[in-house]
């Protein structure tokens, strides 16, 4: 079967300390790092042996994985396996890039986030140019805070044209139409991130062809629904895989709502769902959207993405915080 796994082990340490990050960062003790390494290696061993399935893997660590040698080694190793369709990771791109020479560029991809104030702009841009020169698949993103707008505009100007620049709506930050238009000029798909998506009772691929796995092998339908489906390593999760509606009121994180069947994002990101790379870089759509729903084909032609089904008044003028949900935050790398 074709199966997508979102892996998040116990690693929580990060070399950045972003003030808008909703996740509690800490310095992992040596014993915690050894535990994370053992968990990752166990997962990689399972993936290597799972030759009866076609696997796609997205690593979504709470902290920064690629500054740890075992993440770099594992991603390169997994990328060379014939039954792995995609191996991707969310990263702040603070690591060196020479390890990518050992990976299969047809399988490996990076989901990169630029955090102004945490790393010099020129250093981050230089890493992006190294990736492009090496033929690595990658997307680049920025959290949509007002103080990040100038840097995001500069990135869009200086990144290679084929590199998609995505913008995440900041947790707790409402956007007027004028503010949203500024971000949509950089990322035509920003309206998908601007408001949480109502998801209760709607069909979602998570729990059927997409699952979340933690360091102990506990399988859940996604990172944001706590109920366990079973364990990866004893195979007990397999019997629980089936289509099921979303039990949450809303989904406001890209790594969650991208799998909603009510949205056309599998068509928009065809071939690049895990690394957040559209099938085609969409042209800037007309604004404002005024709540109109548009097909995936229209998005790819530059007509603009669907806006979530909220009232046009709240969608166009809201300045209140985004509703709380179990889905974490769009201010994260996700």
Protein backbone atom coordinates (compact mmCIF):
# COMPACT_ATOMS: atom_id res chain seq x y z
CA UNK A 1 0.00 0.00 0.00
CA UNK A 2 1.00 3.64 -0.36
CA UNK A 3 1.52 5.11 3.10
CA UNK A 4 2.67 8.53 4.29
CA UNK A 5 4.18 8.78 7.76
CA UNK A 6 4.80 11.97 9.70
CA UNK A 7 7.56 11.15 12.18
CA UNK A 8 8.17 13.21 15.32
CA UNK A 9 10.63 11.75 17.82
CA UNK A 10 11.55 13.03 21.28
CA UNK A 11 14.11 15.61 20.02
CA UNK A 12 13.14 19.04 21.36
CA UNK A 13 16.38 21.03 21.35
CA UNK A 14 16.84 23.78 18.81
CA UNK A 15 19.68 26.13 17.97
CA UNK A 16 17.15 28.96 17.53
CA UNK A 17 14.97 30.68 20.13
CA UNK A 18 12.20 32.28 18.06
CA UNK A 19 9.92 34.41 20.25
CA UNK A 20 6.83 33.46 18.21
CA UNK A 21 7.41 29.70 18.36
CA UNK A 22 4.59 28.00 20.32
CA UNK A 23 6.63 24.91 21.16
CA UNK A 24 8.53 24.66 24.41
CA UNK A 25 12.18 24.42 23.50
CA UNK A 26 14.79 22.99 25.84
CA UNK A 27 18.39 21.88 25.82
CA UNK A 28 18.29 18.11 25.52
CA UNK A 29 20.62 16.33 27.93
CA UNK A 30 23.06 13.78 26.45
CA UNK A 31 20.83 10.91 27.59
CA UNK A 32 17.84 12.49 25.83
CA UNK A 33 19.83 12.89 22.63
CA UNK A 34 20.92 9.26 22.77
CA UNK A 35 17.30 8.24 23.24
CA UNK A 36 16.24 10.33 20.24
CA UNK A 37 18.97 8.78 18.13
CA UNK A 38 17.91 5.26 19.12
CA UNK A 39 14.26 6.06 18.31
CA UNK A 40 15.18 7.48 14.91
CA UNK A 41 17.38 4.52 14.03
CA UNK A 42 14.61 2.11 15.02
CA UNK A 43 12.17 3.95 12.80
CA UNK A 44 14.65 3.96 9.91
CA UNK A 45 15.23 0.22 10.32
CA UNK A 46 11.47 -0.35 10.16
CA UNK A 47 11.15 1.82 7.04
CA UNK A 48 14.01 0.00 5.34
CA UNK A 49 12.40 -3.38 6.03
CA UNK A 50 8.90 -2.31 4.94
CA UNK A 51 9.49 -3.24 1.32
CA UNK A 52 5.88 -4.34 0.81
CA UNK A 53 4.72 -0.72 0.99
CA UNK A 54 5.52 2.45 -0.93
CA UNK A 55 6.46 4.94 1.78
CA UNK A 56 6.64 8.72 1.94
CA UNK A 57 8.19 10.17 5.09
CA UNK A 58 8.07 13.68 6.54
CA UNK A 59 10.16 14.38 9.63
CA UNK A 60 8.63 17.14 11.77
CA UNK A 61 10.84 17.43 14.89
CA UNK A 62 9.92 19.82 17.68
CA UNK A 63 13.52 21.00 17.56
CA UNK A 64 16.06 21.25 14.74
CA UNK A 65 17.01 17.84 13.44
CA UNK A 66 19.63 18.52 10.79
CA UNK A 67 22.17 19.91 13.26
CA UNK A 68 22.30 16.33 14.58
CA UNK A 69 24.43 13.91 12.57
CA UNK A 70 21.97 11.02 12.94
CA UNK A 71 19.22 12.93 11.14
CA UNK A 72 21.50 13.79 8.22
CA UNK A 73 22.76 10.21 7.98
CA UNK A 74 19.27 8.73 8.26
CA UNK A 75 17.70 10.97 5.63
CA UNK A 76 20.49 10.24 3.16
CA UNK A 77 20.19 6.51 3.86
CA UNK A 78 16.42 6.41 3.48
CA UNK A 79 16.47 8.48 0.30
CA UNK A 80 18.38 5.70 -1.47
CA UNK A 81 15.81 2.98 -0.78
CA UNK A 82 13.77 2.00 -3.87
CA UNK A 83 10.42 1.74 -2.02
CA UNK A 84 10.73 5.27 -0.59
CA UNK A 85 8.86 7.76 -2.77
CA UNK A 86 9.77 10.86 -0.76
CA UNK A 87 11.89 11.65 2.31
CA UNK A 88 11.49 15.21 3.59
CA UNK A 89 12.19 17.20 6.75
CA UNK A 90 11.24 20.57 8.19
CA UNK A 91 14.38 22.56 8.95
CA UNK A 92 15.68 26.04 9.71
CA UNK A 93 18.57 25.27 7.32
CA UNK A 94 21.24 26.19 9.89
CA UNK A 95 23.15 22.97 9.14
CA UNK A 96 25.85 22.54 6.54
CA UNK A 97 24.71 21.22 3.17
CA UNK A 98 27.58 18.94 2.08
CA UNK A 99 25.83 15.83 3.48
CA UNK A 100 23.26 16.10 0.70
CA UNK A 101 25.81 14.74 -1.75
CA UNK A 102 25.17 11.31 -0.22
CA UNK A 103 21.39 11.52 -0.74
CA UNK A 104 19.27 10.72 -3.77
CA UNK A 105 18.01 14.10 -5.03
CA UNK A 106 15.03 12.44 -6.71
CA UNK A 107 13.72 11.33 -3.30
CA UNK A 108 15.04 13.78 -0.71
CA UNK A 109 13.45 17.20 -0.18
CA UNK A 110 13.68 20.01 2.38
CA UNK A 111 10.99 22.24 3.86
CA UNK A 112 13.02 25.28 4.95
CA UNK A 113 11.93 28.14 7.20
CA UNK A 114 13.72 31.48 7.42
CA UNK A 115 13.59 33.03 10.89
CA UNK A 116 14.71 36.69 10.75
CA UNK A 117 16.66 37.67 13.85
CA UNK A 118 17.94 34.12 14.36
CA UNK A 119 20.37 33.91 11.46
CA UNK A 120 21.90 36.48 9.08
CA UNK A 121 19.88 36.90 5.90
CA UNK A 122 22.89 36.43 3.63
CA UNK A 123 23.82 33.18 5.36
CA UNK A 124 20.35 31.73 4.85
CA UNK A 125 20.17 32.89 1.24
CA UNK A 126 23.58 31.39 0.61
CA UNK A 127 22.39 28.01 1.90
CA UNK A 128 19.39 28.22 -0.44
CA UNK A 129 21.67 28.90 -3.38
CA UNK A 130 23.79 25.90 -2.41
CA UNK A 131 20.67 23.72 -2.43
CA UNK A 132 19.60 25.03 -5.82
CA UNK A 133 23.08 24.52 -7.29
CA UNK A 134 23.07 20.95 -5.98
CA UNK A 135 19.71 20.13 -7.52
CA UNK A 136 17.99 19.65 -4.15
CA UNK A 137 14.19 19.97 -4.01
CA UNK A 138 13.20 22.55 -1.41
CA UNK A 139 10.67 25.18 -0.47
CA UNK A 140 11.28 28.25 1.67
CA UNK A 141 8.91 29.91 4.09
CA UNK A 142 8.50 32.79 6.51
CA UNK A 143 6.07 33.41 9.36
CA UNK A 144 3.78 36.25 8.32
CA UNK A 145 4.57 38.82 10.99
CA UNK A 146 4.76 42.52 10.02
CA UNK A 147 8.42 42.73 11.01
CA UNK A 148 9.22 39.88 8.59
CA UNK A 149 7.65 41.45 5.50
CA UNK A 150 10.74 43.26 4.21
CA UNK A 151 12.90 40.15 4.53
CA UNK A 152 10.26 38.02 2.83
CA UNK A 153 10.07 40.45 -0.07
CA UNK A 154 13.84 40.40 -0.42
CA UNK A 155 13.83 36.60 -0.39
CA UNK A 156 11.25 36.45 -3.15
CA UNK A 157 13.41 38.76 -5.23
CA UNK A 158 16.66 36.87 -4.67
CA UNK A 159 15.58 33.22 -4.49
CA UNK A 160 15.72 31.27 -7.74
CA UNK A 161 12.47 31.74 -9.62
CA UNK A 162 11.54 28.05 -9.40
CA UNK A 163 11.70 28.02 -5.57
CA UNK A 164 8.29 28.37 -3.93
CA UNK A 165 8.14 30.93 -1.10
CA UNK A 166 5.30 30.12 1.31
CA UNK A 167 3.96 32.32 4.08
CA UNK A 168 2.46 30.94 7.29
CA UNK A 169 -0.14 33.01 9.07
CA UNK A 170 1.22 33.82 12.53
CA UNK A 171 -0.46 32.26 15.55
CA UNK A 172 -2.86 34.69 17.19
CA UNK A 173 -2.45 37.30 14.45
CA UNK A 174 -5.48 38.47 12.47
CA UNK A 175 -5.08 39.88 8.96
CA UNK A 176 -7.09 42.63 7.34
CA UNK A 177 -7.62 42.34 3.60
CA UNK A 178 -4.91 44.95 3.04
CA UNK A 179 -2.42 43.02 5.19
CA UNK A 180 -3.38 39.72 3.58
CA UNK A 181 -2.88 41.24 0.13
CA UNK A 182 0.74 42.08 0.97
CA UNK A 183 1.46 38.48 1.92
CA UNK A 184 -0.53 37.05 -0.97
CA UNK A 185 1.58 39.10 -3.36
CA UNK A 186 4.48 36.93 -2.19
CA UNK A 187 2.58 33.65 -1.75
CA UNK A 188 -0.60 33.28 -3.80
CA UNK A 189 -1.58 30.35 -1.57
CA UNK A 190 -1.43 32.43 1.63
CA UNK A 191 -5.26 32.55 1.94
CA UNK A 192 -5.17 28.84 2.81
CA UNK A 193 -3.09 29.73 5.87
CA UNK A 194 -4.89 32.96 6.76
CA UNK A 195 -7.83 31.32 8.55
CA UNK A 196 -8.25 27.95 10.25
CA UNK A 197 -10.16 25.42 8.18
CA UNK A 198 -13.37 24.01 9.58
CA UNK A 199 -12.78 20.29 9.58
CA UNK A 200 -15.29 18.63 11.92
CA UNK A 201 -16.94 15.69 10.20
CA UNK A 202 -15.10 16.26 6.92
CA UNK A 203 -13.18 13.46 5.20
CA UNK A 204 -9.43 13.48 5.71
CA UNK A 205 -6.70 11.20 4.43
CA UNK A 206 -5.14 10.98 7.90
CA UNK A 207 -5.87 7.68 9.56
CA UNK A 208 -6.15 5.94 6.21
CA UNK A 209 -3.18 6.66 3.94
CA UNK A 210 -1.46 9.20 6.23
CA UNK A 211 -0.46 8.63 9.86
CA UNK A 212 1.65 10.20 12.57
CA UNK A 213 4.34 8.23 14.42
CA UNK A 214 6.19 9.17 17.62
CA UNK A 215 9.51 7.96 18.93
CA UNK A 216 8.01 4.95 20.67
CA UNK A 217 6.22 3.85 17.52
CA UNK A 218 2.75 4.93 18.65
CA UNK A 219 0.66 5.58 15.54
CA UNK A 220 -2.02 8.28 15.51
CA UNK A 221 -4.04 9.59 12.62
CA UNK A 222 -2.17 12.91 12.76
CA UNK A 223 -0.10 15.01 15.14
CA UNK A 224 -3.21 16.80 16.38
CA UNK A 225 -5.59 13.95 17.27
CA UNK A 226 -4.32 12.19 20.40
CA UNK A 227 -6.08 8.84 20.09
CA UNK A 228 -3.73 5.96 19.22
CA UNK A 229 -4.39 3.61 16.30
CA UNK A 230 -1.82 1.07 17.44
CA UNK A 231 1.93 0.60 17.29
CA UNK A 232 4.14 0.72 14.24
CA UNK A 233 6.54 -1.96 15.37
CA UNK A 234 4.07 -4.68 16.29
CA UNK A 235 1.91 -3.95 13.24
CA UNK A 236 -1.22 -3.37 15.33
CA UNK A 237 -1.93 -0.06 13.58
CA UNK A 238 -2.64 -1.73 10.23
CA UNK A 239 -6.09 -3.00 11.20
CA UNK A 240 -7.11 0.54 12.20
CA UNK A 241 -6.30 2.18 8.85
CA UNK A 242 -9.52 3.32 7.23
CA UNK A 243 -11.20 6.52 5.99
CA UNK A 244 -12.69 8.53 8.83
CA UNK A 245 -13.94 12.09 9.31
CA UNK A 246 -11.95 14.68 11.24
CA UNK A 247 -12.98 14.88 14.93
CA UNK A 248 -11.60 18.40 15.47
CA UNK A 249 -13.53 21.63 15.03
CA UNK A 250 -10.81 23.29 12.95
CA UNK A 251 -7.40 22.56 11.47
CA UNK A 252 -4.98 25.48 11.19
CA UNK A 253 -1.62 23.83 10.47
CA UNK A 254 -0.50 23.08 6.93
CA UNK A 255 0.78 19.61 7.78
CA UNK A 256 -2.76 18.82 8.90
CA UNK A 257 -5.16 20.59 6.55
CA UNK A 258 -3.18 19.70 3.43
CA UNK A 259 -4.67 16.20 3.83
CA UNK A 260 -8.31 17.35 4.04
CA UNK A 261 -10.24 15.95 1.10
CA UNK A 262 -12.48 19.04 1.13
CA UNK A 263 -9.52 21.12 -0.06
CA UNK A 264 -7.82 20.74 -3.45
CA UNK A 265 -4.30 20.83 -2.05
CA UNK A 266 -3.28 17.36 -3.23
CA UNK A 267 -3.79 18.67 -6.75
CA UNK A 268 -2.10 22.00 -6.01
CA UNK A 269 0.94 20.28 -4.45
CA UNK A 270 0.90 17.19 -6.67
CA UNK A 271 4.30 15.54 -6.38
CA UNK A 272 5.35 17.86 -3.54
CA UNK A 273 2.81 17.53 -0.73
CA UNK A 274 5.36 16.66 1.96
CA UNK A 275 7.94 19.30 1.05
CA UNK A 276 5.27 21.96 0.32
CA UNK A 277 6.19 22.46 -3.32
CA UNK A 278 3.31 23.18 -5.73
CA UNK A 279 3.10 21.35 -9.03
CA UNK A 280 3.51 24.79 -10.59
CA UNK A 281 4.44 28.07 -8.95
CA UNK A 282 1.06 29.85 -8.97
CA UNK A 283 0.77 33.39 -10.28
CA UNK A 284 -0.48 36.14 -7.99
CA UNK A 285 -4.28 35.94 -7.88
CA UNK A 286 -6.64 38.90 -7.88
CA UNK A 287 -7.59 40.32 -4.48
CA UNK A 288 -9.66 40.41 -2.38
CA UNK A 289 -11.07 36.88 -2.67
CA UNK A 290 -14.38 37.71 -0.96
CA UNK A 291 -14.83 34.12 0.16
CA UNK A 292 -15.26 32.55 -3.27
CA UNK A 293 -14.29 28.91 -3.68
CA UNK A 294 -12.03 28.08 -6.60
CA UNK A 295 -10.84 24.77 -8.00
CA UNK A 296 -7.27 23.52 -7.88
CA UNK A 297 -6.98 24.04 -11.63
CA UNK A 298 -7.85 27.72 -11.18
CA UNK A 299 -5.18 28.05 -8.49
CA UNK A 300 -2.52 26.63 -10.79
CA UNK A 301 -3.59 29.02 -13.54
CA UNK A 302 -3.13 31.92 -11.12
CA UNK A 303 -6.79 32.49 -10.29
CA UNK A 304 -6.31 32.15 -6.54
CA UNK A 305 -7.01 29.58 -3.83
CA UNK A 306 -10.17 28.74 -2.01
CA UNK A 307 -10.94 30.72 1.11
CA UNK A 308 -12.27 28.75 4.07
CA UNK A 309 -16.05 28.79 4.51
CA UNK A 310 -16.38 31.60 7.02
CA UNK A 311 -18.54 34.67 6.80
CA UNK A 312 -17.18 37.25 4.42
CA UNK A 313 -17.23 39.85 7.17
CA UNK A 314 -15.04 37.88 9.52
CA UNK A 315 -12.82 36.66 6.70
CA UNK A 316 -12.13 40.11 5.32
CA UNK A 317 -11.77 42.30 8.39
CA UNK A 318 -10.94 40.06 11.34
CA UNK A 319 -8.16 41.33 13.58
CA UNK A 320 -8.86 38.95 16.45
CA UNK A 321 -6.56 36.03 17.27
CA UNK A 322 -6.95 32.81 15.33
CA UNK A 323 -9.14 30.32 17.19
CA UNK A 324 -7.34 27.88 19.46
CA UNK A 325 -7.30 24.32 18.26
CA UNK A 326 -5.46 21.10 18.87
CA UNK A 327 -3.43 21.61 15.73
CA UNK A 328 -0.55 23.60 17.13
CA UNK A 329 0.46 26.73 15.26
CA UNK A 330 1.12 28.04 11.81
CA UNK A 331 3.98 29.97 13.34
CA UNK A 332 5.84 26.70 13.55
CA UNK A 333 7.87 25.36 10.63
CA UNK A 334 4.57 23.74 9.66
